[in-house]
Coordinates of C-alpha atoms and ligand atoms in Angstrom, one line a residue:
M1 CA 19.8 -4.5 -26.0
S2 CA 16.6 -6.4 -25.4
V3 CA 13.3 -4.6 -25.6
D4 CA 10.3 -5.9 -23.7
T5 CA 8.3 -6.6 -26.9
K6 CA 5.2 -7.8 -24.9
K7 CA 5.0 -4.5 -23.1
L8 CA 5.4 -2.7 -26.4
A9 CA 2.6 -4.6 -28.0
A10 CA 0.4 -4.0 -24.9
L11 CA 1.1 -0.3 -25.1
L12 CA 0.2 -0.2 -28.8
G13 CA -3.0 -1.9 -27.9
W14 CA -3.9 0.8 -25.4
Y15 CA -2.9 3.4 -27.9
K16 CA -5.3 1.9 -30.4
Q17 CA -8.1 1.9 -27.9
S18 CA -7.4 5.5 -27.0
L19 CA -7.5 6.8 -30.6
G20 CA -10.5 4.7 -31.6
D21 CA -11.7 5.0 -35.2
N22 CA -9.2 7.7 -36.0
L23 CA -6.3 5.3 -36.1
V24 CA -5.3 3.6 -39.3
A25 CA -2.0 2.2 -38.0
A26 CA 0.7 2.8 -35.4
L27 CA 4.3 1.8 -35.8
V28 CA 7.3 1.8 -33.6
V29 CA 10.4 2.3 -35.8
N30 CA 14.0 2.2 -34.6
R31 CA 16.8 4.4 -35.7
D32 CA 17.8 2.1 -38.5
G33 CA 14.3 2.4 -39.9
L34 CA 13.3 -1.1 -38.8
I35 CA 9.8 -1.6 -37.7
M36 CA 9.9 -2.9 -34.1
D37 CA 6.2 -3.4 -33.8
S38 CA 3.1 -2.3 -35.6
L39 CA -0.6 -2.5 -35.3
V40 CA -3.4 -1.9 -37.6
G41 CA -6.3 0.3 -36.4
S42 CA -10.0 -0.3 -36.4
S43 CA -10.5 2.4 -39.1
E44 CA -12.3 1.1 -42.2
K45 CA -9.3 2.2 -44.2
S46 CA -7.0 -0.5 -42.9
L47 CA -3.4 -0.5 -44.0
D48 CA -2.2 -3.4 -46.1
E49 CA 1.4 -4.7 -46.1
E50 CA 2.3 -2.5 -49.0
I51 CA 1.4 0.6 -47.2
I52 CA 3.3 -0.5 -44.2
S53 CA 6.5 -0.7 -46.2
G54 CA 5.6 2.6 -47.9
V55 CA 5.5 4.1 -44.5
N56 CA 9.0 2.9 -44.0
A57 CA 10.2 4.9 -46.9
L58 CA 8.4 8.0 -45.6
V59 CA 9.9 7.5 -42.1
E60 CA 13.5 7.4 -43.3
P61 CA 14.1 11.1 -44.1
V62 CA 12.4 12.0 -40.9
L63 CA 14.6 9.6 -38.9
T64 CA 17.6 11.2 -40.4
R65 CA 16.4 14.6 -39.4
I66 CA 15.5 13.5 -35.9
T67 CA 18.8 11.8 -35.3
K68 CA 20.6 15.0 -36.3
E69 CA 18.4 17.1 -34.1
F70 CA 18.8 14.8 -31.2
N71 CA 22.5 15.5 -31.0
S72 CA 21.8 19.3 -30.9
G73 CA 19.3 18.8 -28.1
S74 CA 16.1 19.5 -30.0
F75 CA 13.5 17.0 -30.6
G76 CA 11.7 16.0 -33.7
T77 CA 8.0 15.7 -33.9
G78 CA 6.2 16.3 -37.1
T79 CA 3.1 15.7 -39.1
F80 CA 3.0 14.7 -42.7
D81 CA 0.0 14.6 -45.0
T82 CA -0.6 12.4 -48.0
E83 CA -3.8 12.3 -50.0
D84 CA -5.1 9.4 -48.0
Y85 CA -3.3 9.5 -44.7
R86 CA -2.0 11.8 -42.1
F87 CA 1.2 10.8 -40.3
I88 CA 2.4 12.0 -36.9
F89 CA 6.0 11.3 -36.0
C90 CA 6.9 11.4 -32.3
E91 CA 10.4 10.8 -31.2
S92 CA 10.6 8.3 -28.4
G93 CA 14.0 8.7 -26.9
P94 CA 17.2 8.1 -28.6
E95 CA 16.2 4.6 -29.9
A96 CA 12.8 4.9 -31.5
V97 CA 10.1 6.9 -33.2
L98 CA 6.4 6.4 -32.9
V99 CA 4.6 6.7 -36.2
T100 CA 0.9 7.3 -36.1
V101 CA -1.1 6.9 -39.3
L102 CA -4.5 8.6 -39.3
D103 CA -7.3 9.0 -41.7
A104 CA -6.6 12.1 -43.9
I105 CA -9.5 13.9 -42.5
A106 CA -8.9 13.1 -38.8
G107 CA -8.3 16.0 -36.4
I108 CA -4.9 15.8 -34.8
D109 CA -5.3 18.0 -31.8
S110 CA -7.0 15.3 -29.8
V111 CA -4.5 12.7 -30.9
F112 CA -1.4 14.6 -29.9
P113 CA -1.7 14.2 -26.2
Y114 CA -2.0 10.4 -26.6
A115 CA 0.9 10.3 -29.1
Y116 CA 3.2 12.2 -26.7
L117 CA 2.2 10.1 -23.8
A118 CA 2.7 6.9 -25.8
A119 CA 6.0 8.1 -27.1
E120 CA 7.2 8.8 -23.6
K121 CA 6.2 5.3 -22.5
I122 CA 7.9 3.7 -25.5
A123 CA 11.1 5.6 -24.6
R124 CA 10.9 4.0 -21.2
I125 CA 10.3 0.6 -22.6
F126 CA 13.4 0.9 -24.8
D127 CA 15.4 2.1 -21.8
G128 CA 14.3 -0.8 -19.7
R129 CA 12.8 1.5 -17.1
T130 CA 9.7 0.5 -15.3
V131 CA 6.5 1.8 -17.0
S132 CA 2.9 0.8 -17.2
P133 CA 1.6 0.2 -20.7
V134 CA -1.8 1.6 -19.7
I135 CA -2.8 4.8 -21.4
P136 CA -5.4 6.7 -19.3
K137 CA -8.3 8.7 -20.9
L138 CA -7.2 12.2 -21.7
V139 CA -9.2 15.1 -23.1
A140 CA -11.0 14.0 -26.2
E141 CA -14.2 16.1 -26.7
S142 CA -14.2 19.1 -28.9
S143 CA -16.9 21.2 -27.1
T144 CA -15.3 23.3 -24.5
D145 CA -18.3 23.0 -22.2
T146 CA -18.3 19.3 -22.3
I147 CA -14.6 19.2 -21.6
Q148 CA -15.0 21.6 -18.7
R149 CA -17.8 19.5 -17.2
R150 CA -16.0 16.2 -17.6
L151 CA -12.8 17.4 -16.3
N152 CA -14.3 19.0 -13.3
K153 CA -15.9 15.7 -12.5
L154 CA -12.8 13.7 -13.2
Q155 CA -10.2 15.9 -11.5
K156 CA -12.1 16.8 -8.4
V157 CA -13.3 13.4 -7.7
K158 CA -14.2 12.9 -4.2
I159 CA -12.4 9.6 -3.5
K160 CA -13.5 9.2 0.1
S161 CA -14.7 11.7 2.5
R162 CA -11.8 14.1 2.9
E163 CA -9.8 12.6 0.1
Y164 CA -9.5 14.4 -3.1
A165 CA -7.5 14.2 -6.3
F166 CA -6.1 17.3 -7.9
K167 CA -4.4 18.0 -11.2
L168 CA -1.0 19.5 -10.7
I169 CA 1.0 21.0 -13.5
L170 CA 4.6 22.3 -13.7
G171 CA 5.6 25.5 -15.5
G172 CA 9.1 26.8 -16.2
D173 CA 11.8 26.7 -18.9
G174 CA 13.5 23.6 -20.0
A175 CA 16.2 22.1 -17.8
V176 CA 15.3 24.0 -14.6
G177 CA 14.6 20.7 -12.9
K178 CA 10.9 20.2 -13.2
T179 CA 11.1 16.5 -14.0
S180 CA 13.8 16.0 -11.4
M181 CA 11.6 17.6 -8.7
V182 CA 8.7 15.3 -9.5
H183 CA 11.0 12.3 -9.6
R184 CA 12.5 13.2 -6.3
Y185 CA 9.1 13.8 -4.7
V186 CA 7.3 10.7 -6.2
E187 CA 10.2 8.2 -6.1
N188 CA 12.7 9.9 -3.8
E189 CA 15.4 9.5 -6.5
F190 CA 17.6 11.8 -8.5
E191 CA 18.9 10.8 -11.9
T192 CA 21.9 12.6 -13.2
D193 CA 21.6 11.6 -16.8
Y194 CA 19.8 14.3 -18.7
K195 CA 16.6 13.0 -20.3
S196 CA 14.5 15.7 -21.5
T197 CA 10.8 15.2 -21.1
I198 CA 9.7 13.9 -24.5
G199 CA 5.9 13.8 -24.0
T200 CA 3.8 13.9 -21.0
S201 CA 4.1 11.7 -18.0
I202 CA 1.3 11.5 -15.5
M203 CA 2.0 10.4 -12.0
K204 CA 0.1 10.0 -8.8
K205 CA 1.3 10.9 -5.3
E206 CA -0.6 11.3 -2.1
C207 CA 0.2 13.9 0.5
T208 CA -1.4 13.1 3.9
F209 CA -2.1 15.5 6.7
K210 CA -2.8 13.6 9.9
E211 CA -3.8 16.7 11.8
L212 CA -6.5 17.6 9.3
E213 CA -7.5 14.0 8.6
S214 CA -7.0 14.9 4.9
T215 CA -5.2 13.3 2.0
I216 CA -4.5 15.2 -1.1
R217 CA -3.9 13.1 -4.1
F218 CA -1.9 14.9 -6.7
I219 CA -2.2 13.8 -10.3
I220 CA 1.0 15.3 -11.6
W221 CA 1.2 16.2 -15.3
D222 CA 4.8 16.7 -16.4
L223 CA 4.9 18.6 -19.6
A224 CA 7.5 18.9 -22.3
G225 CA 8.8 22.4 -22.8
Q226 CA 9.6 22.1 -26.5
A227 CA 7.9 24.6 -28.7
Q228 CA 6.1 22.1 -30.8
F229 CA 3.9 21.3 -27.8
K230 CA 2.4 24.8 -27.9
R231 CA -0.6 23.8 -29.9
V232 CA -1.8 21.4 -27.2
R233 CA -0.3 23.1 -24.2
Q234 CA -3.6 24.9 -23.4
S235 CA -5.4 21.6 -22.9
Y236 CA -2.7 20.3 -20.6
L237 CA -2.6 23.5 -18.6
S238 CA -6.3 24.0 -18.2
N239 CA -8.4 22.7 -15.4
A240 CA -5.5 22.4 -13.1
E241 CA -6.0 23.0 -9.4
A242 CA -2.4 23.3 -8.5
G243 CA 0.8 24.4 -10.2
I244 CA 4.5 24.8 -9.5
L245 CA 6.4 27.5 -11.3
V246 CA 10.1 26.5 -11.4
Y247 CA 13.2 28.4 -12.2
D248 CA 16.8 27.6 -11.8
V249 CA 18.7 29.9 -9.4
T250 CA 21.8 29.6 -11.6
N251 CA 20.0 30.8 -14.7
R252 CA 18.7 34.3 -14.8
S253 CA 16.6 34.0 -18.0
S254 CA 14.7 31.1 -16.5
F255 CA 13.8 33.4 -13.6
E256 CA 12.7 36.2 -15.9
N257 CA 10.6 33.9 -18.0
I258 CA 8.4 33.1 -14.9
N259 CA 7.2 36.6 -14.9
K260 CA 7.2 37.1 -18.7
N261 CA 5.7 33.9 -19.8
W262 CA 4.8 31.1 -17.5
Y263 CA 2.8 32.8 -14.9
L264 CA 0.5 34.4 -17.5
E265 CA 0.1 31.3 -19.6
I266 CA -0.9 29.2 -16.7
K267 CA -3.2 31.8 -15.2
K268 CA -4.9 32.2 -18.5
A269 CA -5.5 28.4 -18.8
S270 CA -6.4 27.8 -15.1
P271 CA -7.5 31.1 -13.5
N272 CA -8.2 29.6 -10.1
I273 CA -5.1 27.6 -9.8
A274 CA -3.1 27.5 -6.5
L275 CA 0.5 28.3 -7.4
L276 CA 3.8 28.0 -5.8
L277 CA 7.1 29.6 -6.9
V278 CA 10.2 27.5 -6.6
G279 CA 13.8 28.4 -7.1
N280 CA 15.6 25.1 -7.7
K281 CA 19.3 23.9 -7.8
I282 CA 20.3 25.7 -4.5
D283 CA 23.0 23.0 -4.1
L284 CA 24.9 24.9 -6.8
E285 CA 25.5 27.8 -4.4
S286 CA 28.7 29.0 -6.1
E287 CA 26.9 29.3 -9.4
R288 CA 23.9 31.1 -8.1
V289 CA 22.9 34.3 -10.0
V290 CA 19.4 34.9 -8.7
S291 CA 19.3 35.8 -5.0
R292 CA 16.7 34.5 -2.5
D293 CA 15.5 38.1 -2.1
E294 CA 14.8 38.5 -5.8
G295 CA 12.8 35.3 -5.6
E296 CA 10.8 36.6 -2.6
V297 CA 10.1 39.9 -4.3
L298 CA 8.8 38.2 -7.4
A299 CA 6.6 35.9 -5.3
Q300 CA 5.2 38.9 -3.5
K301 CA 4.4 40.7 -6.7
L302 CA 2.6 37.7 -8.0
T303 CA 1.1 36.9 -4.6
L304 CA 2.6 33.4 -4.5
T305 CA 4.4 31.4 -1.8
Y306 CA 8.1 31.0 -2.4
I307 CA 10.4 28.2 -1.6
E308 CA 13.9 27.2 -2.6
T309 CA 14.8 23.6 -3.4
S310 CA 17.3 21.2 -4.6
A311 CA 16.0 18.1 -6.5
K312 CA 19.6 16.8 -6.3
T313 CA 19.9 16.8 -2.5
G314 CA 16.1 16.6 -1.9
E315 CA 16.2 19.8 0.2
N316 CA 12.7 21.3 0.7
I317 CA 11.2 19.1 -2.1
N318 CA 8.6 17.5 0.2
D319 CA 7.9 20.8 1.8
A320 CA 7.2 22.4 -1.5
F321 CA 4.5 19.9 -2.4
K322 CA 3.1 20.0 1.1
M323 CA 2.8 23.8 1.0
L324 CA 0.9 23.5 -2.2
A325 CA -1.3 20.8 -0.7
L326 CA -2.1 23.0 2.2
Q327 CA -3.0 25.9 -0.1
I328 CA -5.4 23.6 -1.9
I329 CA -7.0 22.4 1.3
R330 CA -7.5 25.9 2.5
K331 CA -9.0 27.0 -0.8
F332 CA -11.3 23.9 -0.8
I333 CA -12.5 24.6 2.7
E334 CA -13.1 28.2 1.9
T335 CA -15.3 27.3 -1.1
Q336 CA -17.1 24.6 0.8
A337 CA -17.9 27.1 3.5
L338 CA -19.6 29.4 1.1
Ligands
GDP401 P1 13.2 20.0 -16.8 O1 13.5 20.2 -18.2 O2 12.7 21.3 -16.1 O3 12.2 18.9 -16.5 O4 14.6 19.6 -16.1 P2 15.2 18.2 -15.6 O5 14.5 17.7 -14.4 O6 15.2 17.3 -16.8 O7 16.7 18.7 -15.2 C1 17.6 19.3 -16.1 C2 19.0 19.1 -15.6 O8 19.2 19.7 -14.4 C3 19.3 17.6 -15.4 O9 20.7 17.4 -15.8 C4 19.2 17.5 -13.9 O10 20.1 16.4 -13.4 C5 19.7 18.8 -13.4 N1 19.1 19.2 -12.1 C6 17.7 19.2 -11.8 N2 17.5 19.6 -10.5 C7 18.7 19.9 -10.0 C8 19.2 20.4 -8.8 O11 18.4 20.6 -7.8 N3 20.6 20.5 -8.6 C9 21.4 20.3 -9.6 N4 22.7 20.5 -9.4 N5 21.1 19.8 -10.8 C10 19.7 19.6 -11.0
MG402 MG1 11.2 17.7 -17.9

């Protein structure tokens, strides 16, 4: 297998720029513990050769663990502190692990989103899938007020008159089809091989309404559902204008968790969010265990719009996003009118 090493190096370059002075070094290590690429950060404490090989020894047991967990479907991400350094390991697909070395005193909460995003991109590079090495600016400030102000500016940018960009997030249990829905909507494709979302991918897609002379630009944040993301989940979920709550019509607990977990968690993070409830996988009619009526009752209870989809056949996928876009336009017009 040949890896696009130029792209990998470019990605690490962006990663270094995103982390700034916090970064001591970043390494991409393959499953055999070999360093595929590495980069020394701009921190004063720069790593010498010796430490780089020391990192290798540290990485080994983690690699073994990750390889084991990969087979059982869970994903390894972890931090490790030594006296001088702080390590973050992020699994990047079946082939690689991104190792981030920070100053011992560095805060890791602001680093995690970048690490996950970089890990996701590295996985794509190893897979030979198309991916841009560019890492956009994510949340970095610590003061909530500043974050609020910046994000408001950033995410509600008025691009042209009547053209706006909105942050869209997805909620729902793992494997209900969130990534597949986004993929179907953005690229009109469906991939059958199961690749769990490792980090975060951020995609853009426009939804145009000729009648209204409006274009909604969605900035879609696709989150990983794994538990270890909980600590940073709030910052992903906050400041979103739009959200899709997805369950799988063939999986009852995924339906129950919408009401029990996802709705509340998202509402707490983004109280004014426009939400849509989606029952996905309707192509699996013979395996269905949650009826359309039940979906509609839940939607009524939560005062959401409900739609049933199949990311596999593409049924109703565009309409789902369109319905959400319309809700946003309506909300926006209402607030403008005040
Ligand atoms: P996520 O964890 O919610 O992002 O779920 P994924 O998009 O990764 O999908 C999980 C699994 O369900 C994958 O194997 C998909 O191929 C499959 N899947 C997703 N949507 C559909 C659908 O509409 N119909 C069927 N039959 N399978 C689907
Ligand atoms: Mg996913």
